[in-house]
PDB file of C-alpha atoms in Angstrom:
ATOM      1  CA  GLU A   1     -49.539 -35.772 -21.764  1.00  0.00           C
ATOM      2  CA  ASP A   2     -46.624 -34.102 -20.036  1.00  0.00           C
ATOM      3  CA  GLY A   3     -43.264 -35.729 -20.197  1.00  0.00           C
ATOM      4  CA  ASP A   4     -40.872 -36.411 -17.352  1.00  0.00           C
ATOM      5  CA  GLY A   5     -38.686 -33.866 -15.583  1.00  0.00           C
ATOM      6  CA  ALA A   6     -38.355 -30.328 -16.865  1.00  0.00           C
ATOM      7  CA  GLY A   7     -39.784 -31.072 -20.329  1.00  0.00           C
ATOM      8  CA  GLY A   8     -43.334 -31.624 -21.389  1.00  0.00           C
ATOM      9  CA  ASN A   9     -45.768 -30.714 -24.155  1.00  0.00           C
ATOM     10  CA  ASP A  10     -47.722 -27.491 -24.559  1.00  0.00           C
ATOM     11  CA  GLY A  11     -50.550 -29.255 -26.448  1.00  0.00           C
ATOM     12  CA  ASN A  12     -49.336 -28.128 -29.890  1.00  0.00           C
ATOM     13  CA  GLY A  13     -46.554 -30.611 -30.228  1.00  0.00           C
ATOM     14  CA  ARG A  14     -43.930 -28.177 -28.991  1.00  0.00           C
ATOM     15  CA  SER A  15     -41.894 -29.010 -25.951  1.00  0.00           C
ATOM     16  CA  LYS A  16     -42.122 -26.546 -23.141  1.00  0.00           C
ATOM     17  CA  ASN A  17     -39.170 -25.604 -20.969  1.00  0.00           C
ATOM     18  CA  THR A  18     -40.101 -25.135 -17.329  1.00  0.00           C
ATOM     19  CA  GLY A  19     -36.541 -25.049 -16.114  1.00  0.00           C
ATOM     20  CA  PRO A  20     -33.937 -27.649 -15.203  1.00  0.00           C
ATOM     21  CA  SER A  21     -34.506 -30.441 -12.720  1.00  0.00           C
ATOM     22  CA  TRP A  22     -31.612 -30.441 -10.260  1.00  0.00           C
ATOM     23  CA  ASP A  23     -30.437 -33.361  -8.215  1.00  0.00           C
ATOM     24  CA  ALA A  24     -29.930 -31.810  -4.777  1.00  0.00           C
ATOM     25  CA  SER A  25     -27.442 -34.523  -3.883  1.00  0.00           C
ATOM     26  CA  GLU A  26     -25.015 -33.301  -6.550  1.00  0.00           C
ATOM     27  CA  SER A  27     -22.887 -30.186  -6.473  1.00  0.00           C
ATOM     28  CA  GLN A  28     -23.858 -27.746  -9.204  1.00  0.00           C
ATOM     29  CA  ILE A  29     -21.472 -25.454 -11.008  1.00  0.00           C
ATOM     30  CA  PHE A  30     -22.729 -22.433 -12.944  1.00  0.00           C
ATOM     31  CA  LEU A  31     -20.754 -21.266 -15.953  1.00  0.00           C
ATOM     32  CA  CYS A  32     -20.659 -17.826 -17.473  1.00  0.00           C
ATOM     33  CA  THR A  33     -21.391 -17.534 -21.183  1.00  0.00           C
ATOM     34  CA  TRP A  34     -17.706 -17.424 -22.076  1.00  0.00           C
ATOM     35  CA  GLY A  35     -16.967 -20.478 -19.932  1.00  0.00           C
ATOM     36  CA  PHE A  36     -19.886 -22.396 -21.464  1.00  0.00           C
ATOM     37  CA  CYS A  37     -18.741 -21.636 -25.010  1.00  0.00           C
ATOM     38  CA  SER A  38     -15.165 -22.562 -24.187  1.00  0.00           C
ATOM     39  CA  LEU A  39     -16.226 -25.831 -22.590  1.00  0.00           C
ATOM     40  CA  LEU A  40     -18.189 -26.897 -25.683  1.00  0.00           C
ATOM     41  CA  SER A  41     -15.846 -25.246 -28.187  1.00  0.00           C
ATOM     42  CA  ILE A  42     -18.631 -23.264 -29.793  1.00  0.00           C
ATOM     43  CA  GLY A  43     -18.874 -19.644 -30.854  1.00  0.00           C
ATOM     44  CA  ARG A  44     -21.126 -16.957 -29.458  1.00  0.00           C
ATOM     45  CA  ASN A  45     -23.377 -16.996 -32.554  1.00  0.00           C
ATOM     46  CA  LEU A  46     -24.153 -20.681 -32.129  1.00  0.00           C
ATOM     47  CA  TYR A  47     -24.673 -20.148 -28.408  1.00  0.00           C
ATOM     48  CA  ASN A  48     -27.070 -17.252 -29.037  1.00  0.00           C
ATOM     49  CA  ARG A  49     -29.110 -19.299 -31.547  1.00  0.00           C
ATOM     50  CA  TYR A  50     -29.373 -22.151 -29.086  1.00  0.00           C
ATOM     51  CA  SER A  51     -30.177 -19.972 -26.073  1.00  0.00           C
ATOM     52  CA  ARG A  52     -33.104 -18.336 -27.900  1.00  0.00           C
ATOM     53  CA  THR A  53     -34.876 -21.696 -28.122  1.00  0.00           C
ATOM     54  CA  ASN A  54     -33.475 -23.050 -24.855  1.00  0.00           C
ATOM     55  CA  PRO A  55     -33.413 -20.104 -22.454  1.00  0.00           C
ATOM     56  CA  VAL A  56     -32.286 -22.237 -19.523  1.00  0.00           C
ATOM     57  CA  VAL A  57     -29.159 -24.248 -20.152  1.00  0.00           C
ATOM     58  CA  PRO A  58     -28.364 -26.581 -17.259  1.00  0.00           C
ATOM     59  CA  VAL A  59     -24.738 -27.661 -17.367  1.00  0.00           C
ATOM     60  CA  LYS A  60     -23.173 -30.184 -15.035  1.00  0.00           C
ATOM     61  CA  VAL A  61     -19.404 -30.459 -15.126  1.00  0.00           C
ATOM     62  CA  LYS A  62     -16.843 -32.154 -12.964  1.00  0.00           C
ATOM     63  CA  LEU A  63     -14.342 -29.868 -11.315  1.00  0.00           C
ATOM     64  CA  ARG A  64     -11.124 -30.004 -13.261  1.00  0.00           C
ATOM     65  CA  GLN A  65      -8.111 -31.278 -11.386  1.00  0.00           C
ATOM     66  CA  GLY A  66      -6.391 -27.989 -12.107  1.00  0.00           C
ATOM     67  CA  ASN A  67      -8.951 -26.115 -10.019  1.00  0.00           C
ATOM     68  CA  THR A  68      -8.339 -28.457  -7.099  1.00  0.00           C
ATOM     69  CA  ASN A  69      -4.586 -28.068  -7.474  1.00  0.00           C
ATOM     70  CA  ARG A  70      -4.936 -24.293  -7.618  1.00  0.00           C
ATOM     71  CA  ARG A  71      -6.778 -24.209  -4.316  1.00  0.00           C
ATOM     72  CA  LYS A  72      -4.231 -26.581  -2.809  1.00  0.00           C
ATOM     73  CA  ASN A  73      -1.357 -24.390  -4.013  1.00  0.00           C
ATOM     74  CA  GLU A  74      -3.003 -21.310  -2.556  1.00  0.00           C
ATOM     75  CA  GLU A  75      -3.108 -23.009   0.837  1.00  0.00           C
ATOM     76  CA  ILE A  76       0.595 -23.852   0.612  1.00  0.00           C
ATOM     77  CA  TYR A  77       1.456 -20.303  -0.485  1.00  0.00           C
ATOM     78  CA  ASP A  78      -0.505 -18.912   2.473  1.00  0.00           C
ATOM     79  CA  ALA A  79       1.360 -21.224   4.844  1.00  0.00           C
ATOM     80  CA  LEU A  80       4.694 -20.195   3.348  1.00  0.00           C
ATOM     81  CA  ARG A  81       3.790 -16.524   3.613  1.00  0.00           C
ATOM     82  CA  GLN A  82       2.851 -17.010   7.252  1.00  0.00           C
ATOM     83  CA  TYR A  83       6.172 -18.756   7.901  1.00  0.00           C
ATOM     84  CA  MET A  84       8.097 -15.888   6.336  1.00  0.00           C
ATOM     85  CA  GLU A  85       6.199 -13.278   8.343  1.00  0.00           C
ATOM     86  CA  GLU A  86       6.467 -15.052  11.693  1.00  0.00           C
ATOM     87  CA  MET A  87       9.725 -17.012  11.548  1.00  0.00           C
ATOM     88  CA  VAL A  88      12.004 -15.181   9.106  1.00  0.00           C
ATOM     89  CA  LEU A  89      11.245 -11.462   8.938  1.00  0.00           C
ATOM     90  CA  PRO A  90      11.721 -10.867  12.697  1.00  0.00           C
ATOM     91  CA  HIS A  91      15.411 -11.691  12.202  1.00  0.00           C
ATOM     92  CA  ALA A  92      15.923  -9.209   9.360  1.00  0.00           C
ATOM     93  CA  ARG A  93      17.703  -5.912   9.889  1.00  0.00           C
ATOM     94  CA  HIS A  94      19.158  -2.975   8.037  1.00  0.00           C
ATOM     95  CA  LEU A  95      22.901  -2.871   7.468  1.00  0.00           C
ATOM     96  CA  PRO A  96      25.118   0.204   7.312  1.00  0.00           C
ATOM     97  CA  SER A  97      26.505   0.907   3.872  1.00  0.00           C
ATOM     98  CA  SER A  98      30.019  -0.006   5.022  1.00  0.00           C
ATOM     99  CA  LEU A  99      28.921  -3.608   5.602  1.00  0.00           C
ATOM    100  CA  ILE A 100      27.229  -4.059   2.230  1.00  0.00           C
ATOM    101  CA  SER A 101      29.469  -5.573  -0.399  1.00  0.00           C
ATOM    102  CA  PRO A 102      30.050  -3.780  -3.741  1.00  0.00           C
ATOM    103  CA  SER A 103      28.342  -6.590  -5.643  1.00  0.00           C
ATOM    104  CA  MET A 104      25.277  -6.351  -3.399  1.00  0.00           C
ATOM    105  CA  LYS A 105      25.199  -2.556  -3.782  1.00  0.00           C
ATOM    106  CA  LYS A 106      25.216  -3.037  -7.537  1.00  0.00           C
ATOM    107  CA  LYS A 107      22.376  -5.527  -7.280  1.00  0.00           C
ATOM    108  CA  ILE A 108      20.361  -3.073  -5.198  1.00  0.00           C
ATOM    109  CA  ARG A 109      20.946  -0.286  -7.738  1.00  0.00           C
ATOM    110  CA  GLU A 110      19.812  -2.579 -10.546  1.00  0.00           C
ATOM    111  CA  MET A 111      16.554  -3.015  -8.642  1.00  0.00           C
ATOM    112  CA  ASN A 112      16.152   0.791  -8.545  1.00  0.00           C
ATOM    113  CA  ARG A 113      16.156   0.670  -4.766  1.00  0.00           C
ATOM    114  CA  GLU A 114      18.011   2.468  -2.008  1.00  0.00           C
ATOM    115  CA  GLU A 115      20.300   0.609   0.367  1.00  0.00           C
ATOM    116  CA  GLY A 116      18.170   1.684   3.304  1.00  0.00           C
ATOM    117  CA  GLU A 117      15.134  -0.116   1.856  1.00  0.00           C
ATOM    118  CA  VAL A 118      16.811  -3.525   1.930  1.00  0.00           C
ATOM    119  CA  LEU A 119      16.646  -5.889   4.887  1.00  0.00           C
ATOM    120  CA  PHE A 120      19.309  -8.521   5.489  1.00  0.00           C
ATOM    121  CA  LEU A 121      19.182 -11.810   7.339  1.00  0.00           C
ATOM    122  CA  PRO A 122      22.143 -12.909   9.507  1.00  0.00           C
ATOM    123  CA  PRO A 123      24.997 -14.836   7.855  1.00  0.00           C
ATOM    124  CA  GLU A 124      23.875 -18.194   9.263  1.00  0.00           C
ATOM    125  CA  PHE A 125      20.625 -17.991   7.329  1.00  0.00           C
ATOM    126  CA  ARG A 126      20.638 -19.939   4.064  1.00  0.00           C
ATOM    127  CA  TYR A 127      17.871 -20.755   1.606  1.00  0.00           C
ATOM    128  CA  LEU A 128      18.315 -24.473   2.156  1.00  0.00           C
ATOM    129  CA  ARG A 129      18.282 -24.151   5.929  1.00  0.00           C
ATOM    130  CA  LEU A 130      15.102 -22.092   5.874  1.00  0.00           C
ATOM    131  CA  TYR A 131      13.501 -24.415   3.346  1.00  0.00           C
ATOM    132  CA  LYS A 132      14.213 -27.456   5.516  1.00  0.00           C
ATOM    133  CA  ASP A 133      12.823 -25.632   8.538  1.00  0.00           C
ATOM    134  CA  TRP A 134       9.660 -24.662   6.666  1.00  0.00           C
ATOM    135  CA  CYS A 135       9.183 -28.275   5.568  1.00  0.00           C
ATOM    136  CA  LEU A 136       9.484 -29.361   9.196  1.00  0.00           C
ATOM    137  CA  HIS A 137       6.774 -26.863  10.085  1.00  0.00           C
ATOM    138  CA  ARG A 138       4.630 -28.620   7.478  1.00  0.00           C
ATOM    139  CA  GLY A 139       5.479 -32.035   8.903  1.00  0.00           C
ATOM    140  CA  LYS A 140       7.881 -33.106   6.151  1.00  0.00           C
ATOM    141  CA  VAL A 141      11.586 -33.989   6.186  1.00  0.00           C
ATOM    142  CA  VAL A 142      13.670 -33.012   3.165  1.00  0.00           C
ATOM    143  CA  LYS A 143      15.206 -36.128   1.640  1.00  0.00           C
ATOM    144  CA  PHE A 144      18.381 -36.064  -0.427  1.00  0.00           C
ATOM    145  CA  LYS A 145      19.380 -38.554  -3.086  1.00  0.00           C
ATOM    146  CA  CYS A 146      23.057 -38.328  -2.196  1.00  0.00           C
ATOM    147  CA  THR A 147      25.482 -36.197  -0.235  1.00  0.00           C
ATOM    148  CA  ARG A 148      25.143 -33.398  -2.785  1.00  0.00           C
ATOM    149  CA  LEU A 149      22.555 -31.120  -1.222  1.00  0.00           C
ATOM    150  CA  SER A 150      21.217 -30.016  -4.598  1.00  0.00           C
ATOM    151  CA  HIS A 151      19.952 -33.529  -5.392  1.00  0.00           C
ATOM    152  CA  MET A 152      16.641 -33.905  -3.620  1.00  0.00           C
ATOM    153  CA  TYR A 153      13.887 -36.408  -4.027  1.00  0.00           C
ATOM    154  CA  PRO A 154      10.551 -35.075  -5.321  1.00  0.00           C
ATOM    155  CA  THR A 155       8.543 -33.458  -2.569  1.00  0.00           C
ATOM    156  CA  ASP A 156       5.902 -36.199  -2.663  1.00  0.00           C
ATOM    157  CA  GLN A 157       8.644 -38.592  -1.544  1.00  0.00           C
ATOM    158  CA  PHE A 158       9.642 -36.562   1.502  1.00  0.00           C
ATOM    159  CA  PRO A 159       8.980 -38.696   4.604  1.00  0.00           C
ATOM    160  CA  ASP A 160       6.705 -37.484   7.362  1.00  0.00           C
ATOM    161  CA  ARG A 161       8.339 -35.819  10.306  1.00  0.00           C
ATOM    162  CA  PRO A 162       8.720 -38.174  13.276  1.00  0.00           C
ATOM    163  CA  PHE A 163       6.756 -37.302  16.382  1.00  0.00           C
ATOM    164  CA  ASP A 164       8.580 -35.400  19.110  1.00  0.00           C
ATOM    165  CA  ASP A 165       7.940 -32.649  21.662  1.00  0.00           C
ATOM    166  CA  GLN A 166       7.519 -30.032  18.935  1.00  0.00           C
ATOM    167  CA  TRP A 167       5.548 -32.325  16.631  1.00  0.00           C
ATOM    168  CA  PRO A 168       3.285 -34.295  18.987  1.00  0.00           C
ATOM    169  CA  GLU A 169       1.522 -37.488  18.058  1.00  0.00           C
ATOM    170  CA  GLY A 170      -1.590 -36.811  16.053  1.00  0.00           C
ATOM    171  CA  SER A 171      -0.044 -33.945  14.073  1.00  0.00           C
ATOM    172  CA  VAL A 172      -0.833 -34.153  10.356  1.00  0.00           C
ATOM    173  CA  SER A 173       1.806 -33.474   7.721  1.00  0.00           C
ATOM    174  CA  LYS A 174       0.954 -31.343   4.709  1.00  0.00           C
ATOM    175  CA  GLU A 175       2.309 -30.913   1.208  1.00  0.00           C
ATOM    176  CA  VAL A 176       5.275 -28.670   0.470  1.00  0.00           C
ATOM    177  CA  PHE A 177       6.764 -26.936  -2.540  1.00  0.00           C
ATOM    178  CA  SER A 178      10.161 -27.676  -4.015  1.00  0.00           C
ATOM    179  CA  LEU A 179      13.211 -25.645  -3.071  1.00  0.00           C
ATOM    180  CA  LYS A 180      13.093 -23.994  -6.494  1.00  0.00           C
ATOM    181  CA  THR A 181       9.519 -22.821  -5.930  1.00  0.00           C
ATOM    182  CA  PHE A 182      10.443 -21.740  -2.402  1.00  0.00           C
ATOM    183  CA  ARG A 183      13.173 -19.466  -3.763  1.00  0.00           C
ATOM    184  CA  SER A 184      10.988 -18.155  -6.590  1.00  0.00           C
ATOM    185  CA  PHE A 185       8.291 -17.274  -4.063  1.00  0.00           C
ATOM    186  CA  TRP A 186      10.882 -15.491  -1.922  1.00  0.00           C
ATOM    187  CA  LYS A 187      12.192 -13.432  -4.838  1.00  0.00           C
ATOM    188  CA  SER A 188       8.667 -12.531  -5.946  1.00  0.00           C
ATOM    189  CA  GLU A 189       7.076 -11.764  -2.581  1.00  0.00           C
ATOM    190  CA  TYR A 190      10.090 -10.472  -0.644  1.00  0.00           C
ATOM    191  CA  PRO A 191      12.498  -8.947  -3.183  1.00  0.00           C
ATOM    192  CA  LEU A 192      13.981  -6.591  -0.559  1.00  0.00           C
ATOM    193  CA  LEU A 193      14.767  -9.380   1.898  1.00  0.00           C
ATOM    194  CA  MET A 194      18.283 -10.617   1.246  1.00  0.00           C
ATOM    195  CA  LEU A 195      20.847 -12.920   2.783  1.00  0.00           C
ATOM    196  CA  GLN A 196      24.130 -11.605   4.090  1.00  0.00           C
ATOM    197  CA  ALA A 197      25.512 -14.951   2.968  1.00  0.00           C
ATOM    198  CA  GLU A 198      24.972 -13.849  -0.633  1.00  0.00           C
ATOM    199  CA  MET A 199      27.580 -11.116  -0.291  1.00  0.00           C
ATOM    200  CA  LYS A 200      30.716 -12.665  -1.766  1.00  0.00           C
ATOM    201  CA  ASP A 201      33.111  -9.731  -1.610  1.00  0.00           C
ATOM    202  CA  SER A 202      33.690  -7.068   1.000  1.00  0.00           C
TER     203      SER A 202
END
């Protein structure tokens, strides 16, 4: 007599494998061979021995939190990239060599770049100012622990932006990165975009 589900008996006492029985109400995740072996901490030889007798290996796994966080981070990176392209880069400009400080010229040479390749933002632009503005675009208000601007609360403790003409009622706030990550992203994605405020000497 046949058993339940995908199993059963072929009449000789051997179980027959007719394929997995999926629950359509559940999300299914398919793993490659390497991922399957890593998940179970087994080697390829053991996997090959098992797969010869069990050609179909149904595996149900919960999505790891890291995968969810990775997708969430990608959304924040995309939003930050869009902010840079639309709100920051339009203000950038080239500077004549006479207006570039010696220390900045040295920095540009160390990057193996020419002065004409570098774009500068006006002196009033600062990392912190732009970071606070980006957070506002995400519906968050940067919160400081004290008067020292370097001491911020964790981003998950930033309060939501209050409703106003530019942030109408019903707007939904979204997560933001820290100032440190904001600057690291800038340096990685826009290495030739610099602040005039960084030029200390003339």
